[in-house]
Amino acid sequence: MKLLEYQAKELFDQYGLATPKGVVLSSGEGAAEAVAAAGLDYPVVVKAQVQVGGRGKAGGVRFAQNPEELAEIVGALLFSSLKGIQVRQLLVVEKVEMAAEWYLSILLDRDAGMPMVIFSPCGGVDIEETARENPGAILKVPVNPLVGVADYTVQYLVSKSGIGGEHLPALKNLLCGLYRLFTQRDCLLAEINPVAVGKDGTLAAVDGKIDVDDSALQRHADLLAMREAHSEPPLVTQARAFRFLYIPVGAEGRVAVMSNGSGMLMSMIDLLSKKEISVACALDLGGGATKDRIREAVRIVLSTPGVDTLFICIFGGITRCDEVAEGVRLALEEGSGGSKVVVRMEGTNKEVGQEIIGRTPQAVSAGGIVEGVRIVSEMLSASAGRRDAK
Ligand code: GDP
Ligand code: MN
């Protein structure tokens, strides 16, 4: 799970890493008052809280000299769209004076089998360019998890980067704090870019990115709670409540696909695409295809705007096809506005399942995935024909 910048900074605070003073806004009303109440001094930086890289270059990081400019920027940025994602929160922070911008991160290096520290004295918005054009300016050093960050780790970074020995204590402090956060919070990535280097040599985290291992989230209730603030499509959130993965595929299309495995979903999408049928969304059921779960899943995908045709492939040895069919029947019975469902299933009690589908008015059984695609295609042209005739 990737955290938003302000959430990453909350963790930096917990681990004693300096961050500029700030406040989060989720409404345009009273922005100047909120900034004053938080005790911030101008100039301030207004930052869109969205999970996209290069916010600065896309116009998502702006500077305000006074309350009037702040109001103007907040009005323009809040609820606007940045690289296709709606901005629902802004972080306003005091602007930091920087003598230099460094890059510092720790990531889980699976090849090395240990955490890897990455450091560059040329940080900031052009770090990708530095990586391409001047890879020598980016240093990597692994950290043996049994030893932790050692003096020689920091010494290596300081001498190789040429930042000057006077920075050693502050860099060591920053790196040790970031490493404790990285290990204790089960991170895959903990990144500070830029590290603001003040004229007096103090270091502060001006931007933060944290990616927490999803498999470790049950150990961190506070991080799990942070997910609520993420701007994801409501159907994705609804689906997750049942441990389904809802994947928006295309902005347009009348067809949704559902299965109990991502490989099968990809095959379904590929075969439909070959017939020039666009898929609006896909739902991965994961394990446990009981009738109640299937019913919820069908309800969720069919509430996708524009979707009126659902193609289901359930493939499993011990999955009971009568449960699957019963779930489909229940969902359609509860009201689905004339939507059609094509079901291909394989498993225990397949005949009973097909019999249930056979007496469900809006559902059809398919003997195989290719046959299912053909039925979907015919359904779409038939209803398009009806529309044209009207
Ligand atoms: P990003 O574009 O998403 O990485 O957003 P950042 O928070 O890293 O901001 C982008 C760039 O804006 C930084 O690399 C800085 O050059 C500049 N910037 C952001 N905050 C400050 C600040 O407080 N003071 C100064 N001087 N520059 C800032
Ligand atoms: Mn940044």
mmCIF file of C-alpha atoms in Angstrom, residues 2-379:
data_model
loop_
_atom_site.group_PDB
_atom_site.id
_atom_site.type_symbol
_atom_site.label_atom_id
_atom_site.label_comp_id
_atom_site.label_asym_id
_atom_site.label_seq_id
_atom_site.Cartn_x
_atom_site.Cartn_y
_atom_site.Cartn_z
ATOM 1 C CA LYS A 2 1.419 3.332 -1.048
ATOM 2 C CA LEU A 3 0.882 6.169 1.399
ATOM 3 C CA LEU A 4 0.040 9.731 0.498
ATOM 4 C CA GLU A 5 2.717 12.339 1.196
ATOM 5 C CA TYR A 6 1.089 13.683 4.367
ATOM 6 C CA GLN A 7 0.702 10.145 5.690
ATOM 7 C CA ALA A 8 4.352 9.373 4.978
ATOM 8 C CA LYS A 9 5.253 12.548 6.835
ATOM 9 C CA GLU A 10 3.216 11.450 9.859
ATOM 10 C CA LEU A 11 5.451 8.387 9.987
ATOM 11 C CA PHE A 12 8.572 10.536 9.533
ATOM 12 C CA ASP A 13 7.425 12.502 12.597
ATOM 13 C CA GLN A 14 7.020 9.317 14.600
ATOM 14 C CA TYR A 15 10.580 8.319 13.765
ATOM 15 C CA GLY A 16 12.109 11.689 14.551
ATOM 16 C CA LEU A 17 12.771 12.794 10.963
ATOM 17 C CA ALA A 18 12.321 16.548 10.537
ATOM 18 C CA THR A 19 9.516 17.624 8.196
ATOM 19 C CA PRO A 20 8.221 21.152 7.496
ATOM 20 C CA LYS A 21 5.242 22.214 9.604
ATOM 21 C CA GLY A 22 1.970 21.740 7.718
ATOM 22 C CA VAL A 23 -1.783 21.226 7.617
ATOM 23 C CA VAL A 24 -4.068 19.075 5.447
ATOM 24 C CA LEU A 25 -7.058 20.724 3.736
ATOM 25 C CA SER A 26 -9.991 18.861 2.280
ATOM 26 C CA SER A 27 -12.218 21.874 1.762
ATOM 27 C CA GLY A 28 -11.599 25.187 0.045
ATOM 28 C CA GLU A 29 -13.577 27.069 2.696
ATOM 29 C CA GLY A 30 -11.471 28.900 5.258
ATOM 30 C CA ALA A 31 -8.118 27.742 3.867
ATOM 31 C CA ALA A 32 -6.282 30.870 5.021
ATOM 32 C CA GLU A 33 -7.821 30.557 8.509
ATOM 33 C CA ALA A 34 -6.805 26.904 8.783
ATOM 34 C CA VAL A 35 -3.257 27.766 7.740
ATOM 35 C CA ALA A 36 -3.145 30.581 10.300
ATOM 36 C CA ALA A 37 -4.596 28.331 13.027
ATOM 37 C CA ALA A 38 -1.870 25.767 12.336
ATOM 38 C CA GLY A 39 0.662 28.542 12.949
ATOM 39 C CA LEU A 40 2.270 28.423 9.497
ATOM 40 C CA ASP A 41 4.354 31.344 8.258
ATOM 41 C CA TYR A 42 4.323 32.498 4.626
ATOM 42 C CA PRO A 43 5.564 31.701 2.054
ATOM 43 C CA VAL A 44 3.862 28.302 2.002
ATOM 44 C CA VAL A 45 3.809 25.405 -0.458
ATOM 45 C CA VAL A 46 0.452 23.948 -1.546
ATOM 46 C CA LYS A 47 0.748 20.293 -2.547
ATOM 47 C CA ALA A 48 -1.843 18.034 -4.193
ATOM 48 C CA GLN A 49 -2.167 14.754 -2.276
ATOM 49 C CA VAL A 50 -2.376 12.256 -5.115
ATOM 50 C CA GLN A 51 -0.326 9.190 -5.832
ATOM 51 C CA VAL A 52 1.396 10.226 -9.019
ATOM 52 C CA GLY A 53 5.055 10.848 -9.643
ATOM 53 C CA GLY A 54 6.283 14.275 -10.723
ATOM 54 C CA ARG A 55 3.518 16.319 -9.145
ATOM 55 C CA GLY A 56 5.747 19.392 -9.236
ATOM 56 C CA LYS A 57 6.167 19.244 -13.003
ATOM 57 C CA ALA A 58 2.449 18.561 -13.505
ATOM 58 C CA GLY A 59 1.486 21.710 -11.558
ATOM 59 C CA GLY A 60 0.542 19.951 -8.327
ATOM 60 C CA VAL A 61 3.112 21.783 -6.145
ATOM 61 C CA ARG A 62 2.654 25.555 -5.952
ATOM 62 C CA PHE A 63 3.966 28.401 -3.840
ATOM 63 C CA ALA A 64 1.875 31.084 -2.113
ATOM 64 C CA GLN A 65 3.348 34.304 -0.693
ATOM 65 C CA ASN A 66 0.236 35.425 1.193
ATOM 66 C CA PRO A 67 -3.332 34.392 2.122
ATOM 67 C CA GLU A 68 -4.758 35.810 -1.142
ATOM 68 C CA GLU A 69 -2.454 33.703 -3.290
ATOM 69 C CA LEU A 70 -3.169 30.718 -1.064
ATOM 70 C CA ALA A 71 -6.935 31.047 -1.597
ATOM 71 C CA GLU A 72 -6.427 31.335 -5.338
ATOM 72 C CA ILE A 73 -4.193 28.246 -5.539
ATOM 73 C CA VAL A 74 -6.440 26.183 -3.252
ATOM 74 C CA GLY A 75 -9.435 27.112 -5.417
ATOM 75 C CA ALA A 76 -7.650 26.033 -8.598
ATOM 76 C CA LEU A 77 -6.041 22.845 -7.266
ATOM 77 C CA LEU A 78 -8.578 21.269 -4.915
ATOM 78 C CA PHE A 79 -10.937 18.877 -6.761
ATOM 79 C CA SER A 80 -9.074 19.462 -10.018
ATOM 80 C CA SER A 81 -7.625 16.484 -11.847
ATOM 81 C CA LEU A 82 -3.890 15.793 -11.792
ATOM 82 C CA LYS A 83 -2.718 13.209 -14.340
ATOM 83 C CA GLY A 84 -6.262 11.799 -14.340
ATOM 84 C CA ILE A 85 -6.687 11.563 -10.559
ATOM 85 C CA GLN A 86 -8.992 13.852 -8.638
ATOM 86 C CA VAL A 87 -7.292 15.941 -5.943
ATOM 87 C CA ARG A 88 -9.326 15.560 -2.756
ATOM 88 C CA GLN A 89 -6.773 16.810 -0.244
ATOM 89 C CA LEU A 90 -4.049 19.414 -0.177
ATOM 90 C CA LEU A 91 -1.070 19.592 2.128
ATOM 91 C CA VAL A 92 0.005 23.134 2.940
ATOM 92 C CA VAL A 93 3.493 23.421 4.429
ATOM 93 C CA GLU A 94 5.920 26.191 5.284
ATOM 94 C CA LYS A 95 8.342 26.732 2.435
ATOM 95 C CA VAL A 96 11.839 25.572 3.304
ATOM 96 C CA GLU A 97 14.940 27.406 2.124
ATOM 97 C CA MET A 98 17.236 24.907 0.485
ATOM 98 C CA ALA A 99 20.931 25.189 -0.256
ATOM 99 C CA ALA A 100 20.793 21.774 -1.941
ATOM 100 C CA GLU A 101 18.338 18.955 -2.709
ATOM 101 C CA TRP A 102 19.432 15.385 -2.007
ATOM 102 C CA TYR A 103 17.778 12.061 -2.706
ATOM 103 C CA LEU A 104 17.626 9.329 -0.051
ATOM 104 C CA SER A 105 15.670 6.087 -0.095
ATOM 105 C CA ILE A 106 15.688 2.550 1.213
ATOM 106 C CA LEU A 107 14.063 -0.196 -0.794
ATOM 107 C CA LEU A 108 13.782 -3.935 -0.447
ATOM 108 C CA ASP A 109 16.226 -5.275 -3.017
ATOM 109 C CA ARG A 110 15.074 -8.786 -3.821
ATOM 110 C CA ASP A 111 18.177 -9.599 -5.870
ATOM 111 C CA ALA A 112 20.516 -8.571 -3.072
ATOM 112 C CA GLY A 113 18.171 -10.132 -0.523
ATOM 113 C CA MET A 114 18.468 -7.098 1.745
ATOM 114 C CA PRO A 115 17.466 -3.478 2.107
ATOM 115 C CA MET A 116 19.314 -1.180 -0.279
ATOM 116 C CA VAL A 117 20.108 2.445 0.511
ATOM 117 C CA ILE A 118 20.099 4.781 -2.469
ATOM 118 C CA PHE A 119 21.580 8.230 -2.095
ATOM 119 C CA SER A 120 22.310 11.082 -4.445
ATOM 120 C CA PRO A 121 23.493 14.642 -3.854
ATOM 121 C CA CYS A 122 21.552 15.575 -7.040
ATOM 122 C CA GLY A 123 17.985 15.025 -5.807
ATOM 123 C CA GLY A 124 14.748 16.858 -6.542
ATOM 124 C CA VAL A 125 12.480 16.745 -9.545
ATOM 125 C CA ASP A 126 15.164 15.651 -12.008
ATOM 126 C CA ILE A 127 16.307 12.479 -10.253
ATOM 127 C CA GLU A 128 15.138 10.288 -13.156
ATOM 128 C CA GLU A 129 17.190 12.393 -15.538
ATOM 129 C CA THR A 130 20.216 12.116 -13.230
ATOM 130 C CA ALA A 131 19.747 8.334 -13.202
ATOM 131 C CA ARG A 132 19.804 8.295 -17.023
ATOM 132 C CA GLU A 133 22.492 10.826 -17.771
ATOM 133 C CA ASN A 134 24.768 10.716 -14.762
ATOM 134 C CA PRO A 135 24.276 7.321 -13.095
ATOM 135 C CA GLY A 136 27.551 7.793 -11.217
ATOM 136 C CA ALA A 137 25.848 10.473 -9.102
ATOM 137 C CA ILE A 138 23.545 7.835 -7.623
ATOM 138 C CA LEU A 139 25.062 5.632 -4.931
ATOM 139 C CA LYS A 140 23.760 2.286 -3.729
ATOM 140 C CA VAL A 141 24.799 0.473 -0.603
ATOM 141 C CA PRO A 142 23.156 -2.639 0.851
ATOM 142 C CA VAL A 143 22.405 -2.868 4.568
ATOM 143 C CA ASN A 144 22.984 -6.221 6.221
ATOM 144 C CA PRO A 145 19.817 -6.650 8.300
ATOM 145 C CA LEU A 146 21.794 -8.365 11.066
ATOM 146 C CA VAL A 147 24.060 -5.326 11.413
ATOM 147 C CA GLY A 148 21.789 -2.404 10.495
ATOM 148 C CA VAL A 149 23.081 0.977 9.334
ATOM 149 C CA ALA A 150 26.745 1.028 10.305
ATOM 150 C CA ASP A 151 29.140 3.961 10.531
ATOM 151 C CA TYR A 152 30.905 2.714 7.421
ATOM 152 C CA THR A 153 27.607 2.763 5.488
ATOM 153 C CA VAL A 154 27.289 6.506 6.054
ATOM 154 C CA GLN A 155 31.027 7.124 5.651
ATOM 155 C CA TYR A 156 30.864 5.468 2.218
ATOM 156 C CA LEU A 157 27.955 7.675 1.121
ATOM 157 C CA VAL A 158 29.632 10.854 2.336
ATOM 158 C CA SER A 159 33.012 10.207 0.775
ATOM 159 C CA LYS A 160 31.719 8.826 -2.554
ATOM 160 C CA SER A 161 29.184 11.617 -3.050
ATOM 161 C CA GLY A 162 31.583 14.387 -2.092
ATOM 162 C CA ILE A 163 28.982 16.237 0.008
ATOM 163 C CA GLY A 164 31.570 17.100 2.668
ATOM 164 C CA GLY A 165 32.383 15.421 5.976
ATOM 165 C CA GLU A 166 30.531 18.069 7.982
ATOM 166 C CA HIS A 167 27.253 16.455 6.840
ATOM 167 C CA LEU A 168 28.099 13.060 8.289
ATOM 168 C CA PRO A 169 26.302 13.292 11.686
ATOM 169 C CA ALA A 170 23.076 14.705 10.220
ATOM 170 C CA LEU A 171 23.009 12.192 7.361
ATOM 171 C CA LYS A 172 23.641 9.335 9.772
ATOM 172 C CA ASN A 173 20.782 10.506 11.956
ATOM 173 C CA LEU A 174 18.427 10.770 8.978
ATOM 174 C CA LEU A 175 19.399 7.396 7.537
ATOM 175 C CA CYS A 176 19.117 5.592 10.900
ATOM 176 C CA GLY A 177 15.645 7.042 11.485
ATOM 177 C CA LEU A 178 14.526 6.119 7.975
ATOM 178 C CA TYR A 179 15.953 2.602 8.394
ATOM 179 C CA ARG A 180 14.088 2.075 11.680
ATOM 180 C CA LEU A 181 10.866 3.203 9.983
ATOM 181 C CA PHE A 182 11.572 0.946 6.982
ATOM 182 C CA THR A 183 12.106 -2.192 9.067
ATOM 183 C CA GLN A 184 9.589 -1.641 11.868
ATOM 184 C CA ARG A 185 6.791 -0.704 9.451
ATOM 185 C CA ASP A 186 7.469 -3.508 6.938
ATOM 186 C CA CYS A 187 8.152 -1.143 4.046
ATOM 187 C CA LEU A 188 9.042 -2.054 0.493
ATOM 188 C CA LEU A 189 10.138 1.542 -0.095
ATOM 189 C CA ALA A 190 10.794 4.583 2.096
ATOM 190 C CA GLU A 191 11.908 7.578 0.056
ATOM 191 C CA ILE A 192 12.735 11.220 0.771
ATOM 192 C CA ASN A 193 13.074 13.377 -2.333
ATOM 193 C CA PRO A 194 14.140 16.009 -1.836
ATOM 194 C CA VAL A 195 16.015 15.989 1.411
ATOM 195 C CA ALA A 196 16.238 19.751 1.975
ATOM 196 C CA VAL A 197 19.732 20.795 2.993
ATOM 197 C CA GLY A 198 19.558 24.079 4.889
ATOM 198 C CA LYS A 199 22.312 26.710 4.802
ATOM 199 C CA ASP A 200 23.234 25.639 8.338
ATOM 200 C CA GLY A 201 23.400 21.980 7.260
ATOM 201 C CA THR A 202 20.122 20.867 8.871
ATOM 202 C CA LEU A 203 18.259 18.215 6.914
ATOM 203 C CA ALA A 204 14.477 18.036 6.434
ATOM 204 C CA ALA A 205 12.176 15.727 4.485
ATOM 205 C CA VAL A 206 10.354 17.971 2.001
ATOM 206 C CA ASP A 207 8.619 15.094 0.193
ATOM 207 C CA GLY A 208 7.984 11.488 1.212
ATOM 208 C CA LYS A 209 6.940 8.244 -0.455
ATOM 209 C CA ILE A 210 6.255 5.077 1.500
ATOM 210 C CA ASP A 211 5.114 1.719 0.168
ATOM 211 C CA VAL A 212 4.124 -0.767 2.859
ATOM 212 C CA ASP A 213 4.066 -4.514 2.169
ATOM 213 C CA ASP A 214 0.362 -5.400 1.846
ATOM 214 C CA SER A 215 0.980 -8.783 3.443
ATOM 215 C CA ALA A 216 2.183 -7.060 6.632
ATOM 216 C CA LEU A 217 -0.717 -4.619 6.939
ATOM 217 C CA GLN A 218 -2.568 -6.669 9.536
ATOM 218 C CA ARG A 219 0.336 -5.910 11.878
ATOM 219 C CA HIS A 220 -0.194 -2.143 11.501
ATOM 220 C CA ALA A 221 -3.733 -1.071 12.339
ATOM 221 C CA ASP A 222 -2.781 2.617 12.072
ATOM 222 C CA LEU A 223 -1.497 2.169 8.498
ATOM 223 C CA LEU A 224 -4.544 0.156 7.522
ATOM 224 C CA ALA A 225 -6.707 3.058 8.700
ATOM 225 C CA MET A 226 -4.764 5.399 6.401
ATOM 226 C CA ARG A 227 -6.053 3.501 3.384
ATOM 227 C CA GLU A 228 -9.510 4.970 3.973
ATOM 228 C CA ALA A 229 -8.242 8.361 2.848
ATOM 229 C CA HIS A 230 -7.084 7.090 -0.542
ATOM 230 C CA SER A 231 -9.056 8.224 -3.522
ATOM 231 C CA GLU A 232 -9.958 4.975 -5.186
ATOM 232 C CA PRO A 233 -13.122 4.286 -7.158
ATOM 233 C CA PRO A 234 -15.993 3.463 -4.718
ATOM 234 C CA LEU A 235 -16.606 0.065 -6.369
ATOM 235 C CA VAL A 236 -12.995 -0.937 -5.650
ATOM 236 C CA THR A 237 -13.560 -0.162 -1.965
ATOM 237 C CA GLN A 238 -16.906 -1.976 -1.928
ATOM 238 C CA ALA A 239 -15.334 -5.017 -3.558
ATOM 239 C CA ARG A 240 -12.431 -5.076 -1.127
ATOM 240 C CA ALA A 241 -14.848 -5.370 1.783
ATOM 241 C CA PHE A 242 -15.592 -8.878 0.411
ATOM 242 C CA ARG A 243 -11.914 -9.553 -0.423
ATOM 243 C CA PHE A 244 -12.625 -9.217 -4.155
ATOM 244 C CA LEU A 245 -10.296 -7.344 -6.463
ATOM 245 C CA TYR A 246 -12.270 -4.973 -8.699
ATOM 246 C CA ILE A 247 -10.217 -3.729 -11.627
ATOM 247 C CA PRO A 248 -11.513 -0.830 -13.742
ATOM 248 C CA VAL A 249 -10.307 -1.769 -17.230
ATOM 249 C CA GLY A 250 -11.749 0.749 -19.664
ATOM 250 C CA ALA A 251 -13.723 3.937 -19.275
ATOM 251 C CA GLU A 252 -16.248 2.630 -21.788
ATOM 252 C CA GLY A 253 -17.857 -0.692 -22.545
ATOM 253 C CA ARG A 254 -20.970 -2.647 -21.656
ATOM 254 C CA VAL A 255 -19.183 -5.853 -20.674
ATOM 255 C CA ALA A 256 -17.750 -6.929 -17.323
ATOM 256 C CA VAL A 257 -15.773 -10.117 -16.718
ATOM 257 C CA MET A 258 -15.503 -12.139 -13.526
ATOM 258 C CA SER A 259 -13.399 -15.135 -12.552
ATOM 259 C CA ASN A 260 -11.482 -16.750 -9.739
ATOM 260 C CA GLY A 261 -8.006 -16.046 -11.101
ATOM 261 C CA SER A 262 -6.210 -13.252 -12.881
ATOM 262 C CA GLY A 263 -4.897 -15.472 -15.715
ATOM 263 C CA MET A 264 -8.419 -16.456 -16.667
ATOM 264 C CA LEU A 265 -9.528 -12.814 -16.554
ATOM 265 C CA MET A 266 -6.719 -11.848 -18.916
ATOM 266 C CA SER A 267 -7.704 -14.591 -21.361
ATOM 267 C CA MET A 268 -11.317 -13.444 -21.267
ATOM 268 C CA ILE A 269 -10.343 -9.829 -21.903
ATOM 269 C CA ASP A 270 -7.992 -10.849 -24.744
ATOM 270 C CA LEU A 271 -10.628 -12.972 -26.465
ATOM 271 C CA LEU A 272 -13.292 -10.265 -26.133
ATOM 272 C CA SER A 273 -10.874 -7.614 -27.404
ATOM 273 C CA LYS A 274 -10.175 -9.729 -30.487
ATOM 274 C CA LYS A 275 -13.870 -9.365 -31.295
ATOM 275 C CA GLU A 276 -13.526 -5.617 -30.703
ATOM 276 C CA ILE A 277 -15.609 -5.791 -27.549
ATOM 277 C CA SER A 278 -14.351 -3.403 -24.878
ATOM 278 C CA VAL A 279 -14.365 -4.559 -21.286
ATOM 279 C CA ALA A 280 -15.330 -1.994 -18.660
ATOM 280 C CA CYS A 281 -14.193 -3.849 -15.572
ATOM 281 C CA ALA A 282 -12.920 -7.153 -14.242
ATOM 282 C CA LEU A 283 -13.492 -8.785 -10.883
ATOM 283 C CA ASP A 284 -11.212 -11.385 -9.359
ATOM 284 C CA LEU A 285 -13.149 -13.419 -6.790
ATOM 285 C CA GLY A 286 -10.089 -14.973 -5.199
ATOM 286 C CA GLY A 287 -10.939 -18.141 -3.319
ATOM 287 C CA GLY A 288 -14.185 -19.352 -1.811
ATOM 288 C CA ALA A 289 -16.916 -19.087 -4.436
ATOM 289 C CA THR A 290 -19.944 -19.464 -2.159
ATOM 290 C CA LYS A 291 -23.390 -18.339 -3.305
ATOM 291 C CA ASP A 292 -23.421 -15.309 -1.007
ATOM 292 C CA ARG A 293 -20.053 -14.118 -2.252
ATOM 293 C CA ILE A 294 -21.025 -14.653 -5.899
ATOM 294 C CA ARG A 295 -24.243 -12.728 -5.321
ATOM 295 C CA GLU A 296 -22.348 -9.738 -3.886
ATOM 296 C CA ALA A 297 -19.778 -9.895 -6.678
ATOM 297 C CA VAL A 298 -22.448 -9.910 -9.408
ATOM 298 C CA ARG A 299 -24.236 -7.040 -7.706
ATOM 299 C CA ILE A 300 -21.024 -4.980 -7.512
ATOM 300 C CA VAL A 301 -19.924 -5.428 -11.148
ATOM 301 C CA LEU A 302 -23.418 -4.877 -12.517
ATOM 302 C CA SER A 303 -23.597 -1.548 -10.693
ATOM 303 C CA THR A 304 -20.723 -0.285 -12.861
ATOM 304 C CA PRO A 305 -22.194 2.552 -14.952
ATOM 305 C CA GLY A 306 -22.860 1.419 -18.528
ATOM 306 C CA VAL A 307 -22.390 -2.300 -17.854
ATOM 307 C CA ASP A 308 -25.303 -4.570 -18.806
ATOM 308 C CA THR A 309 -23.513 -7.795 -19.824
ATOM 309 C CA LEU A 310 -21.476 -9.983 -17.502
ATOM 310 C CA PHE A 311 -19.297 -12.902 -18.535
ATOM 311 C CA ILE A 312 -18.322 -15.275 -15.700
ATOM 312 C CA CYS A 313 -15.758 -18.084 -15.900
ATOM 313 C CA ILE A 314 -15.407 -20.130 -12.754
ATOM 314 C CA PHE A 315 -12.848 -22.836 -12.891
ATOM 315 C CA GLY A 316 -12.105 -25.021 -9.901
ATOM 316 C CA GLY A 317 -12.040 -28.660 -8.950
ATOM 317 C CA ILE A 318 -13.887 -28.440 -5.673
ATOM 318 C CA THR A 319 -15.816 -25.248 -6.388
ATOM 319 C CA ARG A 320 -19.476 -26.186 -6.314
ATOM 320 C CA CYS A 321 -21.137 -25.028 -9.506
ATOM 321 C CA ASP A 322 -24.612 -25.114 -7.918
ATOM 322 C CA GLU A 323 -23.389 -22.511 -5.384
ATOM 323 C CA VAL A 324 -22.064 -20.327 -8.192
ATOM 324 C CA ALA A 325 -25.305 -20.626 -10.183
ATOM 325 C CA GLU A 326 -27.410 -19.953 -7.106
ATOM 326 C CA GLY A 327 -25.410 -16.777 -6.414
ATOM 327 C CA VAL A 328 -25.973 -15.551 -9.975
ATOM 328 C CA ARG A 329 -29.679 -16.351 -9.750
ATOM 329 C CA LEU A 330 -30.068 -14.497 -6.430
ATOM 330 C CA ALA A 331 -28.268 -11.405 -7.713
ATOM 331 C CA LEU A 332 -30.422 -11.265 -10.866
ATOM 332 C CA GLU A 333 -33.586 -11.864 -8.870
ATOM 333 C CA GLU A 334 -32.764 -8.952 -6.558
ATOM 334 C CA GLY A 335 -32.936 -6.621 -9.536
ATOM 335 C CA SER A 336 -30.314 -5.943 -12.132
ATOM 336 C CA GLY A 337 -32.170 -3.779 -14.641
ATOM 337 C CA GLY A 338 -32.315 -6.243 -17.518
ATOM 338 C CA SER A 339 -28.635 -7.171 -17.431
ATOM 339 C CA LYS A 340 -27.537 -10.442 -19.048
ATOM 340 C CA VAL A 341 -25.102 -12.937 -17.572
ATOM 341 C CA VAL A 342 -23.147 -15.612 -19.448
ATOM 342 C CA VAL A 343 -21.728 -18.297 -17.151
ATOM 343 C CA ARG A 344 -19.040 -20.809 -17.921
ATOM 344 C CA MET A 345 -18.320 -23.072 -14.988
ATOM 345 C CA GLU A 346 -16.346 -26.170 -14.271
ATOM 346 C CA GLY A 347 -16.274 -28.156 -11.036
ATOM 347 C CA THR A 348 -18.370 -30.245 -8.689
ATOM 348 C CA ASN A 349 -22.144 -30.368 -9.389
ATOM 349 C CA LYS A 350 -21.714 -28.762 -12.795
ATOM 350 C CA GLU A 351 -24.983 -30.258 -14.137
ATOM 351 C CA VAL A 352 -27.017 -28.926 -11.203
ATOM 352 C CA GLY A 353 -25.431 -25.515 -11.733
ATOM 353 C CA GLN A 354 -26.279 -25.502 -15.424
ATOM 354 C CA GLU A 355 -29.819 -26.512 -14.614
ATOM 355 C CA ILE A 356 -30.194 -23.522 -12.246
ATOM 356 C CA ILE A 357 -28.760 -21.177 -14.891
ATOM 357 C CA GLY A 358 -31.138 -22.766 -17.436
ATOM 358 C CA ARG A 359 -34.170 -21.615 -15.469
ATOM 359 C CA THR A 360 -32.826 -18.153 -14.679
ATOM 360 C CA PRO A 361 -34.372 -15.807 -17.276
ATOM 361 C CA GLN A 362 -31.445 -13.425 -17.782
ATOM 362 C CA ALA A 363 -28.652 -16.024 -17.624
ATOM 363 C CA VAL A 364 -27.111 -18.382 -20.201
ATOM 364 C CA SER A 365 -24.613 -21.237 -19.778
ATOM 365 C CA ALA A 366 -21.592 -21.573 -22.024
ATOM 366 C CA GLY A 367 -19.668 -24.805 -22.580
ATOM 367 C CA GLY A 368 -16.294 -23.102 -22.904
ATOM 368 C CA ILE A 369 -14.578 -19.730 -22.847
ATOM 369 C CA VAL A 370 -14.654 -19.322 -26.651
ATOM 370 C CA GLU A 371 -18.337 -20.215 -26.777
ATOM 371 C CA GLY A 372 -18.945 -17.717 -23.953
ATOM 372 C CA VAL A 373 -17.267 -14.942 -25.939
ATOM 373 C CA ARG A 374 -19.408 -15.816 -28.977
ATOM 374 C CA ILE A 375 -22.612 -15.650 -26.899
ATOM 375 C CA VAL A 376 -21.598 -12.285 -25.412
ATOM 376 C CA SER A 377 -20.868 -10.960 -28.890
ATOM 377 C CA GLU A 378 -24.257 -12.158 -30.191
ATOM 378 C CA MET A 379 -26.054 -10.633 -27.223
#
